[in-house]
Coordinates of C-alpha atoms and ligand atoms in Angstrom, one line a residue:
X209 CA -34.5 -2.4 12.6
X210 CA -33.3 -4.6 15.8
X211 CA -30.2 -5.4 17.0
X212 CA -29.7 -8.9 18.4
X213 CA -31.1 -8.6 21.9
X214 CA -28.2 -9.1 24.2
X215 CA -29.2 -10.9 27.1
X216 CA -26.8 -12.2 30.0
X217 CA -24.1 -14.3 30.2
X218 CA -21.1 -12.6 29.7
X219 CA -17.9 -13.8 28.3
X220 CA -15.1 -12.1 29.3
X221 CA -12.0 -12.2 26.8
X222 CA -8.8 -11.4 28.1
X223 CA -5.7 -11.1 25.0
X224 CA -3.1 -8.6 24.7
X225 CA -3.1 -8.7 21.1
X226 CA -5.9 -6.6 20.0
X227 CA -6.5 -8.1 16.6
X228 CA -6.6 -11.7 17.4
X229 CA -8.9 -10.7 20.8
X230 CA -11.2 -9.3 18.0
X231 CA -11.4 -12.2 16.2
X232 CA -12.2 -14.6 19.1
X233 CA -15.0 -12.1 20.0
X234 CA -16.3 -11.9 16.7
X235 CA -16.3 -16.1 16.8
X236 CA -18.1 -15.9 20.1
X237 CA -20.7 -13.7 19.5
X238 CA -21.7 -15.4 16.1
X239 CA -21.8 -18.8 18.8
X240 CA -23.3 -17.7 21.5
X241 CA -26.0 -15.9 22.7
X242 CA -24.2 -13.9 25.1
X243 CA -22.3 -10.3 25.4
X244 CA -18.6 -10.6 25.0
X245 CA -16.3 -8.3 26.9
X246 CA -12.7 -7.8 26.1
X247 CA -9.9 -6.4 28.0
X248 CA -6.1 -5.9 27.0
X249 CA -4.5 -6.7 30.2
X250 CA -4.5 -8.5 33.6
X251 CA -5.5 -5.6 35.1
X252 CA -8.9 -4.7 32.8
X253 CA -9.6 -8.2 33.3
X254 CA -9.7 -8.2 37.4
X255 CA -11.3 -4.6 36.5
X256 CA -14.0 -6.2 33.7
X257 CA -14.8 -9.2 36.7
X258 CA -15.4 -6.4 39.3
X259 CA -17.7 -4.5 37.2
X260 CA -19.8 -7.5 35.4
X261 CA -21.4 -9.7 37.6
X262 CA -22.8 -11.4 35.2
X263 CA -19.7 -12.8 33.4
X264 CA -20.4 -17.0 33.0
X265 CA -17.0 -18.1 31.8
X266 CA -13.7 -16.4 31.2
X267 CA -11.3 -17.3 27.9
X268 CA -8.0 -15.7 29.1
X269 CA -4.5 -15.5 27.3
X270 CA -1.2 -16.4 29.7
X271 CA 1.4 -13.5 28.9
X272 CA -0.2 -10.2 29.3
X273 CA 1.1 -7.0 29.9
X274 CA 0.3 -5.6 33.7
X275 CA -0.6 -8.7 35.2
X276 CA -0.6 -12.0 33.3
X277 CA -3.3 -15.2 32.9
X278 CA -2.3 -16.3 36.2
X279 CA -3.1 -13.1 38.2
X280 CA -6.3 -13.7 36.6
X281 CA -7.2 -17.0 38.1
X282 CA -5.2 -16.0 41.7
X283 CA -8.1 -13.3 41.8
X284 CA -11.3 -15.7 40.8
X285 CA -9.9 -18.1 43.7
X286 CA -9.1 -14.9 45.8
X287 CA -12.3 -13.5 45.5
X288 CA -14.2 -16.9 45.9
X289 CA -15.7 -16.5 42.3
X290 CA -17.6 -19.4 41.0
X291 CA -16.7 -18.4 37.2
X292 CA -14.9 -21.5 34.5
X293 CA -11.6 -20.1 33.3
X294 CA -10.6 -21.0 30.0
X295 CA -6.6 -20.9 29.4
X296 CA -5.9 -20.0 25.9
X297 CA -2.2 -20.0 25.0
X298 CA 1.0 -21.4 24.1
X299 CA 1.9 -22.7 27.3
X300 CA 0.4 -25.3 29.4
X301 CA -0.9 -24.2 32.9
X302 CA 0.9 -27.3 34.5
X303 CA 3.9 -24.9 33.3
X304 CA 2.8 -22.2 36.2
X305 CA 1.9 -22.4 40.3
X306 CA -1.3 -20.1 40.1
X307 CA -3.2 -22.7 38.6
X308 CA -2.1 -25.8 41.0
X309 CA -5.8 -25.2 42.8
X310 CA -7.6 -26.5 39.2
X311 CA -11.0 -26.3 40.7
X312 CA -11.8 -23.4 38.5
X313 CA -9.8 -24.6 35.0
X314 CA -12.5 -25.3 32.8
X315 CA -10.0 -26.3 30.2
X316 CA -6.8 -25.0 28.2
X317 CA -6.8 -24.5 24.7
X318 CA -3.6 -24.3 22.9
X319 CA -2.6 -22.3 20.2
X320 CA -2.7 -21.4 17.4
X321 CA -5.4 -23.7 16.3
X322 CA -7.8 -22.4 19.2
X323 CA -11.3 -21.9 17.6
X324 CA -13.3 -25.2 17.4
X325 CA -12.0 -26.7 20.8
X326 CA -12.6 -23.2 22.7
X327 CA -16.3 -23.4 21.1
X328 CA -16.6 -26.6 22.1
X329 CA -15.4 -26.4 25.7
X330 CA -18.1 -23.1 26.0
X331 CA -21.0 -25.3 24.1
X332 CA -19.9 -28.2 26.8
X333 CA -20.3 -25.3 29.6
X334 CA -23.4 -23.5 28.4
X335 CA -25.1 -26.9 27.9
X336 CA -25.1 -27.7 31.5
X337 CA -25.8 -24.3 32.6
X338 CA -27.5 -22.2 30.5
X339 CA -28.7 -23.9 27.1
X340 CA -30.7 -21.4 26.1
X341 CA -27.3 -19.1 25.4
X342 CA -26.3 -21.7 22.5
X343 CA -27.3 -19.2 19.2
X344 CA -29.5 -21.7 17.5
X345 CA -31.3 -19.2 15.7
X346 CA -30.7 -20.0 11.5
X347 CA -28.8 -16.4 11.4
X348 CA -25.5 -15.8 13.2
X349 CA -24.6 -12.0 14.4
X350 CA -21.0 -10.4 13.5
X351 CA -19.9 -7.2 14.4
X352 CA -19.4 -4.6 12.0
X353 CA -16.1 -3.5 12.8
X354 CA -14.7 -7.1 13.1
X355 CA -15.5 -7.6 10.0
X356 CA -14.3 -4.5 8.8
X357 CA -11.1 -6.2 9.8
X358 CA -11.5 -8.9 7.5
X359 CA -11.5 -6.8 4.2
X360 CA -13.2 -9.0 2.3
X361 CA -16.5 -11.1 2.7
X362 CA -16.0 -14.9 2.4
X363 CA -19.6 -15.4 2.8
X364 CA -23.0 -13.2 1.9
X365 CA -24.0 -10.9 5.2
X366 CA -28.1 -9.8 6.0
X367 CA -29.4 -7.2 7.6
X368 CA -31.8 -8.0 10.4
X369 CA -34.5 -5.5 9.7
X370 CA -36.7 -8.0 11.8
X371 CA -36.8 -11.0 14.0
X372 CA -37.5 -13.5 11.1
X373 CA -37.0 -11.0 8.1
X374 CA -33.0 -10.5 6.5
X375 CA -32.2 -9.1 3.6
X376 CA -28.8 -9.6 2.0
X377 CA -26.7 -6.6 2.2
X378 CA -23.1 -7.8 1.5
X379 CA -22.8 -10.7 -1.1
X380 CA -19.8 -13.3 -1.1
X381 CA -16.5 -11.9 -2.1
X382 CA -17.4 -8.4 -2.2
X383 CA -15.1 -5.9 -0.2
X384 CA -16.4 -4.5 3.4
X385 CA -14.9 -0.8 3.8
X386 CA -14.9 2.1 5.8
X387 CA -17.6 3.7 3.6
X388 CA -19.8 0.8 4.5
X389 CA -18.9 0.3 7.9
X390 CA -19.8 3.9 8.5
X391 CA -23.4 3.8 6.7
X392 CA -24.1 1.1 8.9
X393 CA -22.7 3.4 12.0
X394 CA -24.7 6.4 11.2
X395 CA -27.8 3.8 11.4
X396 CA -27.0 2.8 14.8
X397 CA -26.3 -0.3 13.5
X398 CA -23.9 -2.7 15.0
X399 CA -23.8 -6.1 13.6
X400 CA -24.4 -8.0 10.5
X401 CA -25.3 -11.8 10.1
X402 CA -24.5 -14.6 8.3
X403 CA -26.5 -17.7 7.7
X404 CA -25.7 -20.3 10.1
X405 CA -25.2 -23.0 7.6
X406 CA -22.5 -20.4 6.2
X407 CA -20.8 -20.5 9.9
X408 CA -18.5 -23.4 10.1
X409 CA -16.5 -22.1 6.8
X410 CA -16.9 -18.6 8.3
X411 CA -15.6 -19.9 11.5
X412 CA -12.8 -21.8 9.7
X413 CA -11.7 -18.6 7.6
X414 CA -11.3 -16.7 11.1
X415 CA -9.0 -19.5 12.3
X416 CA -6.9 -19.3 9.0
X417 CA -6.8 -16.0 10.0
X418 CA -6.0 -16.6 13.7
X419 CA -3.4 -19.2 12.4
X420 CA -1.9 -16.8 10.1
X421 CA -1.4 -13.6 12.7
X422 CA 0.0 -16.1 15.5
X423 CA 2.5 -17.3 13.5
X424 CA 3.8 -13.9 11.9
X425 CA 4.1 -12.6 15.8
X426 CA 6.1 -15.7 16.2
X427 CA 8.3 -14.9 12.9
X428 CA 9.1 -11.5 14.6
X429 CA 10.6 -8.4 12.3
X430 CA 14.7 -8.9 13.9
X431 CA 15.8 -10.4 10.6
X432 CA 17.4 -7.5 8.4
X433 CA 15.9 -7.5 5.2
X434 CA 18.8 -6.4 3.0
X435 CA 18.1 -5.4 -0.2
X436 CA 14.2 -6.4 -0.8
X437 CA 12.1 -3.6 0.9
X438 CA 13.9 -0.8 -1.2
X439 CA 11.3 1.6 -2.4
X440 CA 11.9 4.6 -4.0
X441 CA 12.4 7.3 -1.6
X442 CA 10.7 10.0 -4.0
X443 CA 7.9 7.8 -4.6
X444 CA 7.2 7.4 -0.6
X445 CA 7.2 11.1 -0.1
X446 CA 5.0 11.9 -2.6
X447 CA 2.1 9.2 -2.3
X448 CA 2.2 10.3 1.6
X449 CA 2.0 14.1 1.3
X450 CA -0.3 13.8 -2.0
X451 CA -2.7 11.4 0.0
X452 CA -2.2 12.8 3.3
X453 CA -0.8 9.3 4.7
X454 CA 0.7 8.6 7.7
X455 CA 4.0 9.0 8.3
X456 CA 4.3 5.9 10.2
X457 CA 3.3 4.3 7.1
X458 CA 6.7 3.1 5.5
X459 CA 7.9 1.4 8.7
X460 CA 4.6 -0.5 9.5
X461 CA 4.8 -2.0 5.6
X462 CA 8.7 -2.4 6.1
X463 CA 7.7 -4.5 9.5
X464 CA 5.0 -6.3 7.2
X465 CA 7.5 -6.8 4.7
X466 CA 10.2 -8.2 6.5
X467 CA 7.5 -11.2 7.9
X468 CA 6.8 -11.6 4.4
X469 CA 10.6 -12.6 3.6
X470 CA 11.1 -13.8 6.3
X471 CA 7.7 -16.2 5.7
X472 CA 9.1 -16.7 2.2
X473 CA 12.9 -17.6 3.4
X474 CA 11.3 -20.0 5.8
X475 CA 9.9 -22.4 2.6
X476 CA 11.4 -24.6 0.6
X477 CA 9.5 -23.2 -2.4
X478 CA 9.4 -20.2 -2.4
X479 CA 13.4 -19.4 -0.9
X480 CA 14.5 -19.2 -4.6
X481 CA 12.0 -16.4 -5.1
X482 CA 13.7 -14.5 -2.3
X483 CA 17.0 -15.0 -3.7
X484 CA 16.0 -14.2 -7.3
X485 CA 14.4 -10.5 -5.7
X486 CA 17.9 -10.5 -3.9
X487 CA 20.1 -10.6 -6.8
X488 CA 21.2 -7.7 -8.7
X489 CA 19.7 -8.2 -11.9
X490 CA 16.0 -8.5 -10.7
X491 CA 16.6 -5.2 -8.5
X492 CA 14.2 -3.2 -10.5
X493 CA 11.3 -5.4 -10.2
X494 CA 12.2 -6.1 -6.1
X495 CA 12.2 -2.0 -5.8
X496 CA 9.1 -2.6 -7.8
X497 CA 7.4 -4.9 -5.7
X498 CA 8.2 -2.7 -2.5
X499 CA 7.0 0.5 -4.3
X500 CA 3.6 -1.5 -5.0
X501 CA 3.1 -2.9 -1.4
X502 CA 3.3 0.4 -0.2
X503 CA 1.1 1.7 -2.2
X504 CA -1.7 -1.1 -1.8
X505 CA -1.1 -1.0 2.1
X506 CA -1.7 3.2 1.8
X507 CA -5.1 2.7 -0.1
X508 CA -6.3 -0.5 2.1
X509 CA -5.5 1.8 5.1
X510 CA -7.5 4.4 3.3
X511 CA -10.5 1.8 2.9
X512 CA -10.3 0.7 6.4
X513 CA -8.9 -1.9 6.2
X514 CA -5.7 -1.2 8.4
X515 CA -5.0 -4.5 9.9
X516 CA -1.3 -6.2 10.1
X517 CA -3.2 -9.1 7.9
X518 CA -4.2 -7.4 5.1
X519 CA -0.9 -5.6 4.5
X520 CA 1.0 -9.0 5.0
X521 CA -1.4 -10.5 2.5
X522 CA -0.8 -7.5 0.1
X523 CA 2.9 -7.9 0.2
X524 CA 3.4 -11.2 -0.1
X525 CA 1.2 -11.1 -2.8
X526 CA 3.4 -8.1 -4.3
X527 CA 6.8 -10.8 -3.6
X528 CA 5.5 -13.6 -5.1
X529 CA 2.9 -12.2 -8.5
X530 CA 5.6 -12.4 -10.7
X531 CA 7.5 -15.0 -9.2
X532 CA 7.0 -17.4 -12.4
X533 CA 8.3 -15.0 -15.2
X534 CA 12.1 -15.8 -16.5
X535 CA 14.9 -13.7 -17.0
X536 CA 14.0 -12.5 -20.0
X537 CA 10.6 -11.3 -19.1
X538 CA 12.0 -10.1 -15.5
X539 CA 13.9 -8.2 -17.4
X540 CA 11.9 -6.6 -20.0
X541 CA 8.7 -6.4 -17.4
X542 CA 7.8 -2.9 -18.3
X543 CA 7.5 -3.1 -21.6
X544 CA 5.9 -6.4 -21.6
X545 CA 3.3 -5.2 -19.5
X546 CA 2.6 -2.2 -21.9
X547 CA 3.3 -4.7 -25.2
X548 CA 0.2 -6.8 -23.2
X549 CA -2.1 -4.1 -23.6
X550 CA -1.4 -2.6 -26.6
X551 CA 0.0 -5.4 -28.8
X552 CA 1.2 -3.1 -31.7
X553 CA 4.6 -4.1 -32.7
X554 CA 4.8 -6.5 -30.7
X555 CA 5.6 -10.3 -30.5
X556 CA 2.3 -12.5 -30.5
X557 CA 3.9 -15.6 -29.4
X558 CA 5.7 -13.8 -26.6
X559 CA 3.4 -11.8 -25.2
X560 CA 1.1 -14.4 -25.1
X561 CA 3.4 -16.5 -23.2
X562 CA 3.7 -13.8 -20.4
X563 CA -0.2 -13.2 -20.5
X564 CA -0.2 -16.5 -18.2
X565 CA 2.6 -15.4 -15.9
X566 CA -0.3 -14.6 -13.1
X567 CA -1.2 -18.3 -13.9
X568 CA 1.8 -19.7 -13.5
X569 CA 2.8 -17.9 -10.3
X570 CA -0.7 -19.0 -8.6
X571 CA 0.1 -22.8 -9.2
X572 CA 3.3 -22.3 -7.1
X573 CA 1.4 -21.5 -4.6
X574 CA -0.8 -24.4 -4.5
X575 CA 1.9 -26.4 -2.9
X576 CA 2.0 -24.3 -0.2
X577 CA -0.6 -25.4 2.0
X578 CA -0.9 -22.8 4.7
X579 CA -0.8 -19.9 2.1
X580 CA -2.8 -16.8 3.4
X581 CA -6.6 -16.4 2.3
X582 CA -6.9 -13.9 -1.0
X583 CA -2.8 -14.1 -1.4
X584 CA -4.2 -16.8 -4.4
X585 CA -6.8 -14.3 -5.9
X586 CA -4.7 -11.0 -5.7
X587 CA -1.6 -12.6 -7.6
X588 CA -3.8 -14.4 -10.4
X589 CA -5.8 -10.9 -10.6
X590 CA -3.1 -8.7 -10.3
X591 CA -3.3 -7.6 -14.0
X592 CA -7.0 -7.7 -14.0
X593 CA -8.2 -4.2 -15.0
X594 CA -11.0 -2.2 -13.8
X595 CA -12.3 -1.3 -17.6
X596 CA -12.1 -5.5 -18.4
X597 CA -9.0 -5.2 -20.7
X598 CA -6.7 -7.1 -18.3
X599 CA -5.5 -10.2 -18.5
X600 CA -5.3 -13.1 -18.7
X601 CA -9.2 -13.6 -18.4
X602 CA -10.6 -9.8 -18.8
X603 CA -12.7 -9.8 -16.1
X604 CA -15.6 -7.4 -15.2
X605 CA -14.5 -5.7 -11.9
X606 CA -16.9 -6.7 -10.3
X607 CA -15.8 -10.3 -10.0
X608 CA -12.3 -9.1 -9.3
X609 CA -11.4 -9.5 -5.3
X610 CA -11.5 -6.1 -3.4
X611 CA -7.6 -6.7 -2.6
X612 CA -7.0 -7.9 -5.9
X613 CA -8.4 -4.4 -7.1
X614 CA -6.4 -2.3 -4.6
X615 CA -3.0 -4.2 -5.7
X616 CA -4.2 -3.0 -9.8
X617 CA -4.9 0.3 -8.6
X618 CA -1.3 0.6 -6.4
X619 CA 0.2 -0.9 -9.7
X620 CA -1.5 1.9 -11.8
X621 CA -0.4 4.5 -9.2
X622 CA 3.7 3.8 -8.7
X623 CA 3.8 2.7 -12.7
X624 CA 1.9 6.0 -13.5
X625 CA 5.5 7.9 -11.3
X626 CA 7.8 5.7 -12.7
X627 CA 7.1 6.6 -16.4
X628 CA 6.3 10.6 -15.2
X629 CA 8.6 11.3 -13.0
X630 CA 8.4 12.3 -9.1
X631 CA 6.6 16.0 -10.2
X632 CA 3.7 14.4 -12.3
X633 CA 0.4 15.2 -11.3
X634 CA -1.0 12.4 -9.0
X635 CA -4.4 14.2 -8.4
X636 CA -4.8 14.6 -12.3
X637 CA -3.7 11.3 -13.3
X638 CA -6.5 9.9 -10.8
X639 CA -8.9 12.4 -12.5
X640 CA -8.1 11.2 -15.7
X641 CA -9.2 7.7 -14.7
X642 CA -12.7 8.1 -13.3
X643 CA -14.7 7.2 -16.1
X644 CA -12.3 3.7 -16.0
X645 CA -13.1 3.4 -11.8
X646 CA -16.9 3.3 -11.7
X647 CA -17.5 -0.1 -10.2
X648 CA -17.1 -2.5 -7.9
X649 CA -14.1 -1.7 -5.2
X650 CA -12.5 0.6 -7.6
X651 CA -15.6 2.8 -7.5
X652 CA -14.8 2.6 -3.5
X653 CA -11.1 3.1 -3.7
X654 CA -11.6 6.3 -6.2
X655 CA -13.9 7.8 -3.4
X656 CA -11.5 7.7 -0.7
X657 CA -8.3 8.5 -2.2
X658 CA -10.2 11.6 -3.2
X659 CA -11.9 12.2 0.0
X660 CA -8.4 11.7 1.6
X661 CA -7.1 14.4 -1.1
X662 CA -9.7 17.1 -0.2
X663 CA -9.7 16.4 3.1
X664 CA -5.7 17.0 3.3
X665 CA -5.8 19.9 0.2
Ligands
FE2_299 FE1 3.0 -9.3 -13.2

């Protein structure tokens, strides 16, 4: 099997913030024809320039730690390099004396919404001096462990096994874990493609992304989130030491959770929700909904999926899945839930009414435009199951979305210690349910919460 062959130029991507300089690397390589180098800092960058003559154009962040953007460009003129500089940032370089000599400003590309003009201004740069670079080959490469980062494929992925011959190996909507990644690894290979008619959406789902991370770094985590991010202490301890979690865990989700609220404070729609989780009467299901984002932000991590947007997507969806029940229901959510499966006794009418809750709470979020990709499927899903007796549709599992599936298993997990106990056997209780977790993602998710369990035993 081949690899893309990797001739020169270089582009060298200089961003601070390591998951967003992933994803404009991933969006590069899938454009170009070129290697892409990344550094961190000002200082890798002059480094990265030293040690790769052949770097063609340079796409380079403002505020950096140990030497900024500027620095950057000071050395290019310095050093009488003949290399375009790309600004990318949320300032303007009219905003800063290092670029007053423009000579080598090949353009400035303001964020957040970066990714079609800063593949245009390269296109418009490669065109003159190196067309050959512009990937016009009908298959696109992206590498592995960016889209590990993604979680879930928006788009079928192929193998290359030759120059003209791909096989699918990843179909639309399926999850991309850790498991995978590291089959692929052990195999020496590095990247997977996608078809290049399939690139523009792709393309378009990594700015969504982009948009989505920008903006929650904006938010910041000062605001105090009183009373929302309350899970149960007892729970926390034992998920971590049964599963051999990170400590660090709990205050990386509280950080996610607090730009979740503070995303949710911020609209007009969804404010009430916050203040409905805030009040005392819905301060079950709010410790609830922390307990659960936890969890599903423990299993993602498990999966490989450890990246800031996954568990913002996870607990947003957590805030806002049963954002559409009243009262009543709110109330009585337990037993509903249970009444919903097992019907006995129960009253038709009603539980059919709170069948379509997941329904309900999706349509809410159509109004809000820049909602988060899979934040839709996880909440309509989220009482999917993985033997098809969910609701409301009863799906197979293998149509429900990988995030939706860790968000049912987290729910199984912190319902299974709410109705136990904290001493109730977590290891048996995820025993008991392998016969039920044979497919799809839950087939994944069984295998690595039980690798993590042997591995910490
Ligand atoms: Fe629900």
């Amino acid at each position: 099997m081949s690899e893309p062959k990797r001739p020169q130029p270089t582009i060298l991507i200089a961003e601070d913030e390591g998951e967003l300089r992933e994803m404009i690397a991933m969006a590069l390589e899938s454009s170009f024809d070129a290697n892409v180098v990344q550094a961190a800092t000002g200082k890798q960058a002059i480094q990265a320039i030293q040690t790769n003559p052949g770097i063609q154009a340079i796409v380079c962040d403002y505020n950096m730690p140990d030497g900024n953007g500027g620095a950057v460009y000071q050395h290019l003129l310095e050093a009488n390099l003949n290399i375009p500089y790309i600004m990318v940032s949320s300032e303007t370089p009219e905003r800063h004396k290092e670029f007053s000599d423009r000579k080598l400003l090949a353009g400035y590309v303001e964020k957040p919404a970066i990714m079609k003009p800063l593949i245009e201004l390269l296109r418009g740069l490669f065109s003159k001096t190196s067309p050959s670079h512009i990937n016009e080959s009908p298959f696109c490469p992206v590498r592995i462990s960016a889209l590990l980062k993604l979680g879930v494929c928006h788009r079928d992925f192929y193998l290359k096994l030759a120059d003209d011959h791909y096989v699918k190996a990843v179909h639309v909507n399926e999850g991309f874990d850790s498991t995978d990644a590291e089959r692929y690894k052990q195999k020496n290979i590095t990247h997977l493609y996608l078809k290049a008619e399939d690139q523009p959406q792709f393309l378009s789902l990594v700015q969504d992304n982009l948009t989505l991370l920008l903006e929650t770094k904006k938010l910041g985590t000062s605001e105090v989130i009183e009373n929302v991010f309350t899970p149960s202490i007892l729970l926390i301890h034992k998920v971590t030491s049964t599963f051999g979690w990170s400590e660090d865990l709990r205050d990386i989700v509280r950080n996610t959770v607090a730009i979740a609220v503070k995303t949710m404070n911020e609209n007009r729609d969804l404010r009430s929700i916050l203040q409905k989780l805030r009040s005392q009467s819905h301060r079950d299901l709010a410790e609830f909904c922390s307990e659960v984002s936890f969890v599903a932000s423990g299993i993602a991590t498990a999966m490989g999926w450890s990246s800031e947007l996954t568990y913002y997507k996870l607990a947003l969806a957590s805030y806002l899945q049963d954002l559409s029940l009243t009262d009543e229901q709110t109330e009585h959510y337990h037993s509903l839930v249970q009444a919903a499966h097992e019907p006995k006794n129960a009253n038709l009418s009603e539980i059919r009414e709170f069948k379509l809750h997941p329904v309900k709470s999706v349509s809410v979020l159509e109004k809000w435009r820049n909602a988060p990709p899979d934040v839709d499927a996880i909440i309509l899903q989220h009482h999917e199951s993985p033997d098809q007796r969910g609701f409301p549709r009863g799906l197979p599992p293998q149509t429900i979305n990988p995030l939706a599936a860790v968000q049912i298993v987290a729910m199984e997990l912190v319902n299974f210690h709410r109705i136990n106990g904290p001493d109730a056997d977590m290891v048996a209780f995820l025993a008991d349910q392998k016969s039920r977790y044979q497919q799809a993602t839950f087939k994944n998710i069984y295998n690595v919460l039980f690798s993590s369990l042997q591995m910490h035993l």
